[in-house]
Short mmCIF file of N, CA and C in Angstrom, two decimals:
data_model
loop_
_atom_site.label_atom_id
_atom_site.label_comp_id
_atom_site.label_asym_id
_atom_site.label_seq_id
_atom_site.Cartn_x
_atom_site.Cartn_y
_atom_site.Cartn_z
N UNK A 1 0.68 -1.34 -0.20
CA UNK A 1 -0.03 -0.01 -0.06
C UNK A 1 0.87 1.30 -0.07
N UNK A 2 0.75 1.99 -1.04
CA UNK A 2 1.71 3.08 -1.05
C UNK A 2 0.96 4.32 -0.78
N UNK A 3 -0.41 4.37 -0.49
CA UNK A 3 -1.13 5.56 -0.24
C UNK A 3 -2.35 5.39 0.65
N UNK A 4 -2.49 6.13 1.80
CA UNK A 4 -3.66 5.92 2.52
C UNK A 4 -4.22 7.17 2.69
N UNK A 5 -5.79 7.31 2.24
CA UNK A 5 -6.50 8.79 2.40
C UNK A 5 -7.35 8.29 3.37
N UNK A 6 -7.32 9.46 4.42
CA UNK A 6 -8.49 9.19 5.51
C UNK A 6 -9.49 10.48 5.32
N UNK A 7 -10.58 9.75 5.05
CA UNK A 7 -11.81 10.74 4.62
C UNK A 7 -12.69 10.92 5.77
N UNK A 8 -13.07 12.01 5.78
CA UNK A 8 -13.99 12.52 6.76
C UNK A 8 -15.36 11.65 6.82
N UNK A 9 -15.99 11.05 8.01
CA UNK A 9 -16.78 10.21 8.05
C UNK A 9 -18.13 10.86 8.28
N UNK A 10 -18.94 10.55 7.60
CA UNK A 10 -20.45 11.35 7.80
C UNK A 10 -21.12 10.66 9.10
N UNK A 11 -21.01 9.54 9.41
CA UNK A 11 -21.72 8.78 10.52
C UNK A 11 -20.93 9.28 11.57
N UNK A 12 -19.58 9.03 11.61
CA UNK A 12 -18.68 9.58 12.87
C UNK A 12 -18.96 11.14 13.21
N UNK A 13 -19.04 11.77 12.25
CA UNK A 13 -19.32 13.15 12.52
C UNK A 13 -20.69 13.60 13.02
N UNK A 14 -21.80 12.88 12.62
CA UNK A 14 -23.07 12.93 12.95
C UNK A 14 -23.26 12.51 14.32
N UNK A 15 -22.42 11.36 14.49
CA UNK A 15 -22.27 10.94 16.25
C UNK A 15 -21.95 11.82 17.07
N UNK A 16 -20.62 12.71 16.62
CA UNK A 16 -20.22 13.75 17.41
C UNK A 16 -20.76 14.86 17.60
N UNK A 17 -21.86 15.18 16.45
CA UNK A 17 -22.33 16.20 16.42
C UNK A 17 -23.58 16.32 17.73
N UNK A 18 -24.32 14.89 17.59
CA UNK A 18 -25.29 14.64 18.73
C UNK A 18 -24.71 14.59 19.79
N UNK A 19 -23.61 14.13 20.05
CA UNK A 19 -23.03 14.05 21.43
C UNK A 19 -22.68 15.60 21.93
N UNK A 20 -22.17 16.44 21.18
CA UNK A 20 -21.69 17.76 21.59
C UNK A 20 -23.16 18.54 21.64
N UNK A 21 -24.07 18.30 20.92
CA UNK A 21 -25.27 19.22 21.17
C UNK A 21 -26.06 18.56 22.75
N UNK A 22 -25.79 17.31 23.09
CA UNK A 22 -26.27 16.83 24.53
C UNK A 22 -25.46 17.64 25.30
N UNK A 23 -24.33 17.87 25.06
CA UNK A 23 -23.26 18.53 26.25
C UNK A 23 -23.55 19.93 26.37
N UNK A 24 -24.07 20.64 25.14
CA UNK A 24 -24.49 21.99 25.05
C UNK A 24 -25.85 22.15 25.95
N UNK A 25 -26.71 21.22 25.61
CA UNK A 25 -27.92 21.30 26.33
C UNK A 25 -27.63 21.16 27.82
N UNK A 26 -26.70 20.19 28.36
CA UNK A 26 -26.56 19.78 29.75
C UNK A 26 -25.86 21.13 30.40
N UNK A 27 -24.98 21.83 29.67
CA UNK A 27 -24.49 22.89 30.15
C UNK A 27 -25.71 24.12 30.20
N UNK A 28 -26.45 24.28 29.36
CA UNK A 28 -27.51 25.30 29.27
C UNK A 28 -28.48 24.85 30.63
N UNK A 29 -28.70 23.74 30.65
CA UNK A 29 -29.69 23.25 31.84
C UNK A 29 -29.04 23.56 33.15
N UNK A 30 -27.46 23.08 33.15
CA UNK A 30 -27.01 23.58 34.25
C UNK A 30 -26.94 25.04 35.00
N UNK A 31 -26.68 26.02 33.72
CA UNK A 31 -26.46 27.14 33.72
C UNK A 31 -27.78 27.83 34.27
N UNK A 32 -28.88 27.30 33.77
CA UNK A 32 -30.12 27.90 34.03
C UNK A 32 -31.18 27.48 35.38
N UNK A 33 -30.30 26.43 35.87
CA UNK A 33 -31.42 25.82 37.03
C UNK A 33 -30.11 25.97 38.08
N UNK A 34 -28.96 26.37 38.17
CA UNK A 34 -28.01 26.29 39.28
C UNK A 34 -28.53 27.43 40.40
N UNK A 35 -28.20 27.06 41.45
CA UNK A 35 -28.85 27.82 42.60
C UNK A 35 -27.42 28.88 42.90
N UNK A 36 -25.96 28.65 42.39
CA UNK A 36 -24.93 29.50 42.94
C UNK A 36 -24.47 30.01 41.53
N UNK A 37 -23.94 31.50 41.89
CA UNK A 37 -23.32 31.93 40.54
C UNK A 37 -22.19 31.01 39.83
N UNK A 38 -21.44 30.38 40.77
CA UNK A 38 -20.26 29.56 40.22
C UNK A 38 -20.66 28.45 39.34
N UNK A 39 -21.76 27.85 39.80
CA UNK A 39 -22.44 26.62 39.09
C UNK A 39 -22.86 27.25 37.84
N UNK A 40 -23.55 28.39 37.86
CA UNK A 40 -24.09 29.02 36.56
C UNK A 40 -23.07 29.34 35.62
N UNK A 41 -21.97 29.80 36.00
CA UNK A 41 -20.68 30.22 35.28
C UNK A 41 -20.11 28.82 34.71
N UNK A 42 -20.02 28.00 35.34
CA UNK A 42 -19.45 26.44 34.91
C UNK A 42 -20.46 26.18 33.73
N UNK A 43 -21.87 26.06 33.96
CA UNK A 43 -22.77 25.80 32.74
C UNK A 43 -22.68 26.41 31.78
N UNK A 44 -22.57 27.67 31.96
CA UNK A 44 -22.28 28.66 30.45
C UNK A 44 -21.04 28.25 29.98
N UNK A 45 -19.91 27.98 30.63
CA UNK A 45 -18.85 27.80 29.93
C UNK A 45 -18.81 26.65 29.36
N UNK A 46 -19.45 25.57 29.99
CA UNK A 46 -19.46 24.17 29.46
C UNK A 46 -20.20 24.18 28.11
N UNK A 47 -21.27 24.85 28.12
CA UNK A 47 -22.27 25.16 26.64
C UNK A 47 -21.42 25.94 25.75
N UNK A 48 -20.78 26.88 26.20
CA UNK A 48 -19.91 27.59 25.09
C UNK A 48 -18.79 26.55 24.43
N UNK A 49 -18.18 26.09 25.53
CA UNK A 49 -17.13 25.14 24.85
C UNK A 49 -17.72 24.00 24.02
N UNK A 50 -18.58 23.45 24.35
CA UNK A 50 -19.13 22.33 23.64
C UNK A 50 -20.00 22.91 22.40
N UNK A 51 -20.32 24.17 22.37
CA UNK A 51 -20.84 24.97 21.17
C UNK A 51 -20.07 24.98 19.99
N UNK A 52 -18.82 25.45 20.77
CA UNK A 52 -17.47 25.34 19.58
C UNK A 52 -17.25 24.02 18.84
N UNK A 53 -17.51 23.08 19.68
CA UNK A 53 -17.42 21.75 19.18
C UNK A 53 -18.44 21.32 18.17
N UNK A 54 -19.50 21.96 18.24
CA UNK A 54 -20.63 21.71 17.19
C UNK A 54 -20.37 22.14 16.41
N UNK A 55 -19.65 23.65 16.10
CA UNK A 55 -19.14 24.48 15.04
C UNK A 55 -18.28 23.70 14.08
N UNK A 56 -17.34 22.97 15.13
CA UNK A 56 -16.30 22.28 14.16
C UNK A 56 -17.19 20.99 13.43
N UNK A 57 -17.66 20.46 14.21
CA UNK A 57 -18.43 19.12 13.48
C UNK A 57 -19.11 19.60 12.42
N UNK A 58 -19.86 20.75 12.42
CA UNK A 58 -20.65 21.05 11.39
C UNK A 58 -20.00 21.56 10.17
N UNK A 59 -18.87 22.08 10.47
CA UNK A 59 -17.87 22.37 9.44
C UNK A 59 -17.18 21.08 8.71
N UNK A 60 -16.83 20.10 9.47
CA UNK A 60 -16.54 18.76 8.94
C UNK A 60 -17.61 18.33 8.13
N UNK A 61 -18.60 18.44 8.64
CA UNK A 61 -19.76 17.77 8.00
C UNK A 61 -20.12 18.50 6.46
N UNK A 62 -20.04 19.77 6.46
CA UNK A 62 -20.26 20.58 5.50
C UNK A 62 -19.28 20.23 4.40
N UNK A 63 -17.81 20.33 4.99
CA UNK A 63 -16.76 20.28 4.38
C UNK A 63 -16.47 18.96 3.72
N UNK A 64 -16.53 17.84 4.41
CA UNK A 64 -16.44 16.31 4.06
C UNK A 64 -15.17 16.10 3.48
N UNK A 65 -14.79 15.18 2.58
CA UNK A 65 -13.81 14.93 2.03
C UNK A 65 -12.56 14.57 2.62
N UNK A 66 -11.21 14.75 2.29
CA UNK A 66 -10.18 14.46 2.95
C UNK A 66 -9.47 14.83 4.16
N UNK A 67 -9.24 14.38 5.01
CA UNK A 67 -8.60 15.01 6.10
C UNK A 67 -7.14 15.15 6.01
N UNK A 68 -6.39 14.00 5.97
CA UNK A 68 -5.24 13.80 5.81
C UNK A 68 -5.02 12.73 4.72
N UNK A 69 -3.78 12.55 4.20
CA UNK A 69 -3.26 11.54 3.55
C UNK A 69 -1.87 10.78 3.88
N UNK A 70 -1.63 9.70 4.01
CA UNK A 70 -0.34 9.25 4.27
C UNK A 70 0.13 8.45 2.90
N UNK A 71 1.37 8.98 2.74
CA UNK A 71 1.99 8.33 1.17
C UNK A 71 3.28 8.17 1.47
N UNK A 72 4.09 7.60 0.35
CA UNK A 72 5.41 7.33 0.55
C UNK A 72 6.53 8.66 0.74
N UNK A 73 5.61 9.82 0.55
CA UNK A 73 6.59 11.07 0.72
C UNK A 73 6.43 11.61 2.16
N UNK A 74 5.01 11.22 2.64
CA UNK A 74 5.15 11.74 4.17
C UNK A 74 3.39 11.91 4.38
N UNK A 75 3.44 12.84 5.22
CA UNK A 75 1.90 12.95 5.77
C UNK A 75 1.40 14.21 5.37
N UNK A 76 0.13 14.46 4.55
CA UNK A 76 -0.28 15.79 4.06
C UNK A 76 -1.47 15.90 4.84
N UNK A 77 -1.40 17.14 5.98
CA UNK A 77 -2.31 17.42 6.35
C UNK A 77 -3.17 18.44 5.78
N UNK A 78 -4.60 18.09 5.46
CA UNK A 78 -5.11 19.03 4.47
C UNK A 78 -5.90 20.23 5.13
N UNK A 79 -6.04 20.07 6.40
CA UNK A 79 -6.44 21.24 6.91
C UNK A 79 -5.61 22.42 7.16
N UNK A 80 -4.24 22.19 7.51
CA UNK A 80 -3.25 23.03 7.41
C UNK A 80 -2.51 23.20 6.24
N UNK A 81 -2.62 22.18 5.11
CA UNK A 81 -2.01 22.32 3.82
C UNK A 81 -0.28 21.87 4.23
N UNK A 82 -0.09 21.35 5.42
CA UNK A 82 1.29 21.10 5.69
C UNK A 82 1.65 19.70 5.18
N UNK A 83 2.83 19.52 4.55
CA UNK A 83 3.15 17.98 4.16
C UNK A 83 4.32 17.93 5.13
N UNK A 84 4.62 16.75 5.70
CA UNK A 84 5.32 16.31 6.72
C UNK A 84 6.25 15.28 6.19
N UNK A 85 7.37 15.46 5.71
CA UNK A 85 8.18 14.27 5.00
C UNK A 85 8.60 13.35 6.00
N UNK A 86 8.53 11.98 5.94
CA UNK A 86 8.78 10.99 6.68
C UNK A 86 10.29 11.08 7.04
N UNK A 87 11.01 11.84 6.38
CA UNK A 87 12.33 11.90 6.97
C UNK A 87 12.59 12.83 7.93
N UNK A 88 11.82 13.98 8.26
CA UNK A 88 11.84 15.05 9.09
C UNK A 88 11.08 14.46 10.35
N UNK A 89 10.51 13.36 10.36
CA UNK A 89 9.78 12.97 11.44
C UNK A 89 10.80 12.13 12.59
N UNK A 90 10.63 12.66 13.81
CA UNK A 90 11.79 12.07 14.57
C UNK A 90 11.06 10.65 15.22
N UNK A 91 9.80 10.99 15.81
CA UNK A 91 9.27 9.76 16.22
C UNK A 91 7.80 10.04 16.25
N UNK A 92 7.15 8.81 15.94
CA UNK A 92 5.49 8.60 15.93
C UNK A 92 5.10 7.77 17.11
N UNK A 93 4.06 8.16 17.82
CA UNK A 93 3.57 7.12 18.74
C UNK A 93 2.17 7.16 18.95
N UNK A 94 1.46 6.11 19.46
CA UNK A 94 0.20 6.47 19.72
C UNK A 94 -0.08 6.85 21.07
N UNK A 95 -0.97 8.27 21.07
CA UNK A 95 -1.38 8.56 22.72
C UNK A 95 -2.35 8.37 22.87
N UNK A 96 -2.76 7.92 24.10
CA UNK A 96 -4.03 7.79 24.50
C UNK A 96 -4.28 8.81 25.84
N UNK A 97 -5.39 9.85 25.04
CA UNK A 97 -6.00 10.85 26.23
C UNK A 97 -7.31 10.43 26.51
N UNK A 98 -7.51 10.25 27.66
CA UNK A 98 -8.63 9.99 28.17
C UNK A 98 -9.49 9.07 27.34
N UNK A 99 -8.96 7.87 27.03
CA UNK A 99 -9.58 6.79 26.11
C UNK A 99 -9.69 7.06 24.64
N UNK A 100 -9.28 8.48 24.37
CA UNK A 100 -9.17 8.64 22.77
C UNK A 100 -7.66 8.49 22.10
N UNK A 101 -7.43 7.53 21.23
CA UNK A 101 -6.14 7.17 20.56
C UNK A 101 -5.86 8.37 19.71
N UNK A 102 -4.58 9.00 19.67
CA UNK A 102 -4.12 9.88 18.52
C UNK A 102 -3.04 9.53 18.25
N UNK A 103 -2.39 9.82 16.80
CA UNK A 103 -1.25 9.63 16.42
C UNK A 103 -0.31 10.96 16.63
N UNK A 104 0.73 10.71 17.67
CA UNK A 104 1.41 11.77 17.94
C UNK A 104 2.58 11.86 17.09
N UNK A 105 3.30 12.85 16.43
CA UNK A 105 4.28 13.08 15.72
C UNK A 105 5.03 14.10 16.24
N UNK A 106 6.56 13.74 16.42
CA UNK A 106 7.45 14.68 16.63
C UNK A 106 8.43 14.98 15.55
N UNK A 107 8.68 16.32 15.36
CA UNK A 107 9.50 16.95 14.38
C UNK A 107 11.04 16.62 14.63
N UNK A 108 11.81 16.54 13.70
CA UNK A 108 13.25 16.64 13.88
C UNK A 108 13.59 17.87 14.04
N UNK A 109 12.97 18.90 13.32
CA UNK A 109 13.46 20.23 13.03
C UNK A 109 12.12 21.09 13.09
N UNK A 110 11.48 21.30 14.25
CA UNK A 110 10.03 21.76 14.49
C UNK A 110 10.06 23.11 13.89
N UNK A 111 10.94 23.74 14.02
CA UNK A 111 10.70 25.29 13.51
C UNK A 111 10.48 25.25 12.09
N UNK A 112 11.29 24.43 11.02
CA UNK A 112 10.80 24.33 9.88
C UNK A 112 9.49 24.02 9.40
N UNK A 113 8.96 23.42 10.25
CA UNK A 113 7.44 23.28 9.96
C UNK A 113 6.35 24.27 10.57
N UNK A 114 6.84 24.48 11.77
CA UNK A 114 5.88 25.25 12.41
C UNK A 114 5.63 26.69 12.01
N UNK A 115 6.85 26.93 11.29
CA UNK A 115 6.47 28.32 10.82
C UNK A 115 5.73 28.48 9.54
N UNK A 116 5.23 27.35 9.23
CA UNK A 116 4.22 27.24 7.89
C UNK A 116 2.65 27.28 8.41
N UNK A 117 2.45 27.26 9.66
CA UNK A 117 1.21 27.16 10.27
C UNK A 117 0.96 28.47 11.12
N UNK A 118 -0.11 28.49 11.52
CA UNK A 118 -0.56 30.02 12.35
C UNK A 118 0.11 29.99 13.63
N UNK A 119 0.10 31.24 14.20
CA UNK A 119 0.78 31.37 15.52
C UNK A 119 -0.05 30.43 16.84
N UNK A 120 -1.26 30.32 16.37
CA UNK A 120 -1.97 29.81 17.47
C UNK A 120 -1.52 28.06 17.25
N UNK A 121 -1.58 27.62 15.95
CA UNK A 121 -1.02 26.17 15.93
C UNK A 121 0.55 25.94 16.36
N UNK A 122 1.13 26.87 16.20
CA UNK A 122 2.64 26.77 16.56
C UNK A 122 2.70 26.89 18.22
N UNK A 123 1.91 27.44 18.84
CA UNK A 123 2.04 27.54 20.40
C UNK A 123 1.33 26.03 20.87
N UNK A 124 0.20 25.73 20.11
CA UNK A 124 -0.28 24.35 20.45
C UNK A 124 0.69 22.99 20.42
N UNK A 125 1.48 23.24 19.38
CA UNK A 125 2.47 22.36 18.90
C UNK A 125 3.58 22.31 19.89
N UNK A 126 3.91 23.57 20.54
CA UNK A 126 5.08 23.79 21.33
C UNK A 126 4.42 22.93 22.83
N UNK A 127 3.24 23.39 23.26
CA UNK A 127 2.59 23.11 24.28
C UNK A 127 2.64 21.54 24.37
N UNK A 128 2.08 21.14 23.32
CA UNK A 128 2.09 19.31 23.14
C UNK A 128 3.29 19.05 23.33
N UNK A 129 4.40 19.33 22.71
CA UNK A 129 5.75 18.77 23.07
C UNK A 129 6.04 18.95 24.32
N UNK A 130 5.80 20.08 25.06
CA UNK A 130 6.16 20.40 26.49
C UNK A 130 5.71 19.21 27.41
N UNK A 131 4.52 18.54 26.95
CA UNK A 131 3.68 17.53 27.63
C UNK A 131 4.35 16.07 27.34
N UNK A 132 5.10 16.12 26.35
CA UNK A 132 5.61 14.97 25.78
C UNK A 132 4.86 14.37 24.85
N UNK A 133 3.78 15.07 24.21
CA UNK A 133 2.85 14.67 23.30
C UNK A 133 3.06 14.40 21.90
N UNK A 134 4.72 14.96 21.47
CA UNK A 134 4.55 15.17 20.08
C UNK A 134 4.30 16.59 19.63
N UNK A 135 4.91 16.98 18.32
CA UNK A 135 4.59 18.51 17.99
C UNK A 135 3.04 18.30 17.38
N UNK A 136 2.73 17.37 16.66
CA UNK A 136 1.61 17.28 15.75
C UNK A 136 0.72 16.20 16.15
N UNK A 137 -0.46 16.34 16.44
CA UNK A 137 -1.60 15.18 16.50
C UNK A 137 -2.44 15.00 15.61
N UNK A 138 -2.63 13.84 15.19
CA UNK A 138 -3.82 13.38 14.12
C UNK A 138 -4.91 12.58 14.92
N UNK A 139 -5.91 12.98 15.08
CA UNK A 139 -7.15 12.05 15.70
C UNK A 139 -7.82 11.64 14.68
N UNK A 140 -8.42 10.27 15.07
CA UNK A 140 -9.22 9.53 13.92
C UNK A 140 -10.66 9.17 14.56
N UNK A 141 -11.19 10.21 15.39
CA UNK A 141 -12.35 10.07 15.76
C UNK A 141 -13.54 10.30 14.67
N UNK A 142 -13.11 11.11 13.63
CA UNK A 142 -14.30 11.52 12.81
C UNK A 142 -13.86 11.09 11.35
N UNK A 143 -12.79 10.10 11.18
CA UNK A 143 -12.34 9.74 9.87
C UNK A 143 -12.34 8.32 9.58
N UNK A 144 -12.47 7.83 8.35
CA UNK A 144 -12.21 6.20 8.09
C UNK A 144 -11.11 6.36 6.92
N UNK A 145 -10.02 5.54 7.07
CA UNK A 145 -10.12 4.21 8.13
C UNK A 145 -9.53 4.80 9.48
N UNK A 146 -9.19 3.87 10.35
CA UNK A 146 -8.93 4.30 11.75
C UNK A 146 -7.47 4.38 11.73
N UNK A 147 -6.89 4.60 13.14
CA UNK A 147 -5.53 4.77 13.69
C UNK A 147 -4.92 3.18 13.48
N UNK A 148 -5.73 2.18 13.50
CA UNK A 148 -4.82 0.97 13.36
C UNK A 148 -4.17 0.81 11.94
N UNK A 149 -5.18 1.47 11.02
CA UNK A 149 -4.50 1.19 9.78
C UNK A 149 -3.53 2.24 9.56
N UNK A 150 -3.47 3.30 10.05
CA UNK A 150 -2.37 4.25 10.01
C UNK A 150 -1.35 3.76 10.59
N UNK A 151 -1.29 3.03 11.84
CA UNK A 151 -0.02 2.49 12.31
C UNK A 151 0.33 1.56 11.47
N UNK A 152 -0.25 0.82 10.77
CA UNK A 152 0.23 -0.49 9.94
C UNK A 152 0.61 0.16 8.74
N UNK A 153 0.35 1.16 8.05
CA UNK A 153 0.98 1.96 7.17
C UNK A 153 2.40 2.22 7.35
N UNK A 154 2.45 2.85 8.52
CA UNK A 154 3.69 3.48 9.13
C UNK A 154 4.84 2.29 9.25
N UNK A 155 4.12 1.12 10.00
CA UNK A 155 5.23 0.05 10.33
C UNK A 155 5.48 -0.70 8.98
N UNK A 156 4.83 -0.49 7.75
CA UNK A 156 5.02 -1.37 6.79
C UNK A 156 5.85 -0.49 5.55
N UNK A 157 5.70 0.88 5.70
CA UNK A 157 6.25 1.72 4.48
C UNK A 157 7.47 2.79 5.00
N UNK A 158 7.31 2.91 6.26
CA UNK A 158 8.52 3.87 6.74
C UNK A 158 9.56 3.40 7.64
N UNK A 159 10.61 2.53 7.11
CA UNK A 159 11.75 1.70 7.69
C UNK A 159 12.47 2.48 8.96
N UNK A 160 12.65 3.72 8.84
CA UNK A 160 13.13 4.21 9.91
C UNK A 160 12.40 4.79 11.31
N UNK A 161 11.02 4.64 10.90
CA UNK A 161 10.16 4.53 12.08
C UNK A 161 9.81 3.27 12.56
N UNK A 162 10.31 2.33 12.02
CA UNK A 162 9.58 1.11 12.50
C UNK A 162 10.51 0.57 13.80
N UNK A 163 11.43 1.30 14.15
CA UNK A 163 12.16 1.31 15.83
C UNK A 163 11.22 1.54 16.82
N UNK A 164 10.26 2.57 16.49
CA UNK A 164 8.99 2.82 17.38
C UNK A 164 8.17 1.46 17.80
N UNK A 165 8.26 1.05 18.73
CA UNK A 165 7.24 0.12 19.26
C UNK A 165 5.90 0.39 19.42
N UNK A 166 5.15 -0.12 18.65
CA UNK A 166 3.79 -0.06 18.49
C UNK A 166 3.02 -0.52 19.88
N UNK A 167 3.78 -1.02 20.68
CA UNK A 167 2.99 -1.23 21.97
C UNK A 167 3.26 -0.09 23.18
N UNK A 168 4.09 1.05 22.36
CA UNK A 168 4.55 2.22 23.50
C UNK A 168 3.43 3.04 23.20
N UNK A 169 2.46 3.01 24.46
CA UNK A 169 1.25 3.94 24.34
C UNK A 169 1.56 4.72 25.65
N UNK A 170 1.52 5.91 25.50
CA UNK A 170 1.28 6.79 26.54
C UNK A 170 -0.09 7.06 26.92
N UNK A 171 -0.16 6.76 28.06
CA UNK A 171 -1.55 7.16 28.61
C UNK A 171 -1.70 8.24 29.49
N UNK A 172 -2.08 9.47 28.71
CA UNK A 172 -1.82 10.89 29.31
C UNK A 172 -2.86 10.94 30.08
N UNK A 173 -3.99 10.42 30.09
CA UNK A 173 -4.81 10.57 31.49
C UNK A 173 -4.29 10.29 32.74
N UNK A 174 -3.17 9.45 32.71
CA UNK A 174 -2.29 9.20 34.02
C UNK A 174 -1.48 10.24 34.39
N UNK A 175 -1.26 11.08 33.43
CA UNK A 175 -0.28 12.35 33.76
C UNK A 175 -1.25 13.59 34.19
N UNK A 176 -2.39 13.54 34.11
CA UNK A 176 -3.10 14.81 34.73
C UNK A 176 -3.19 14.65 36.03
#
């Protein structure tokens, strides 16, 4: 397999939309029925946070198409337009954050790639790296195929990264 395309899944995004809407409703309910000001504030913050999730999921549903592509040259992140050559990746690992599996990528020369993205994404990449989560993360919660196929592609097609043990899973939930 020389190319693996990860398409946004309508079914997965519809499920995420439903879940996000339920959390927005829960936040609004908490904010409007709470007895204390701090509980109302927490409810509104929760509702606002998950409303952003609703917007992101709706954007993905409307946009559809390809999220990212793995091929023999590297990983193309369609949302940022960033092409990450395999030769510039120092490490890949599966990261588990509260039960969600992500593919974490650390760059050999992070400044070379991070200057190509927005300042907000640069700060997020540096924050992730400070936590030991790699510079760039790929989530598979809303795409097909999944992370297992991505990991198989890396193991079969990227010899210099085969040294990374696929059983090496960092459970970030334990670090919090």
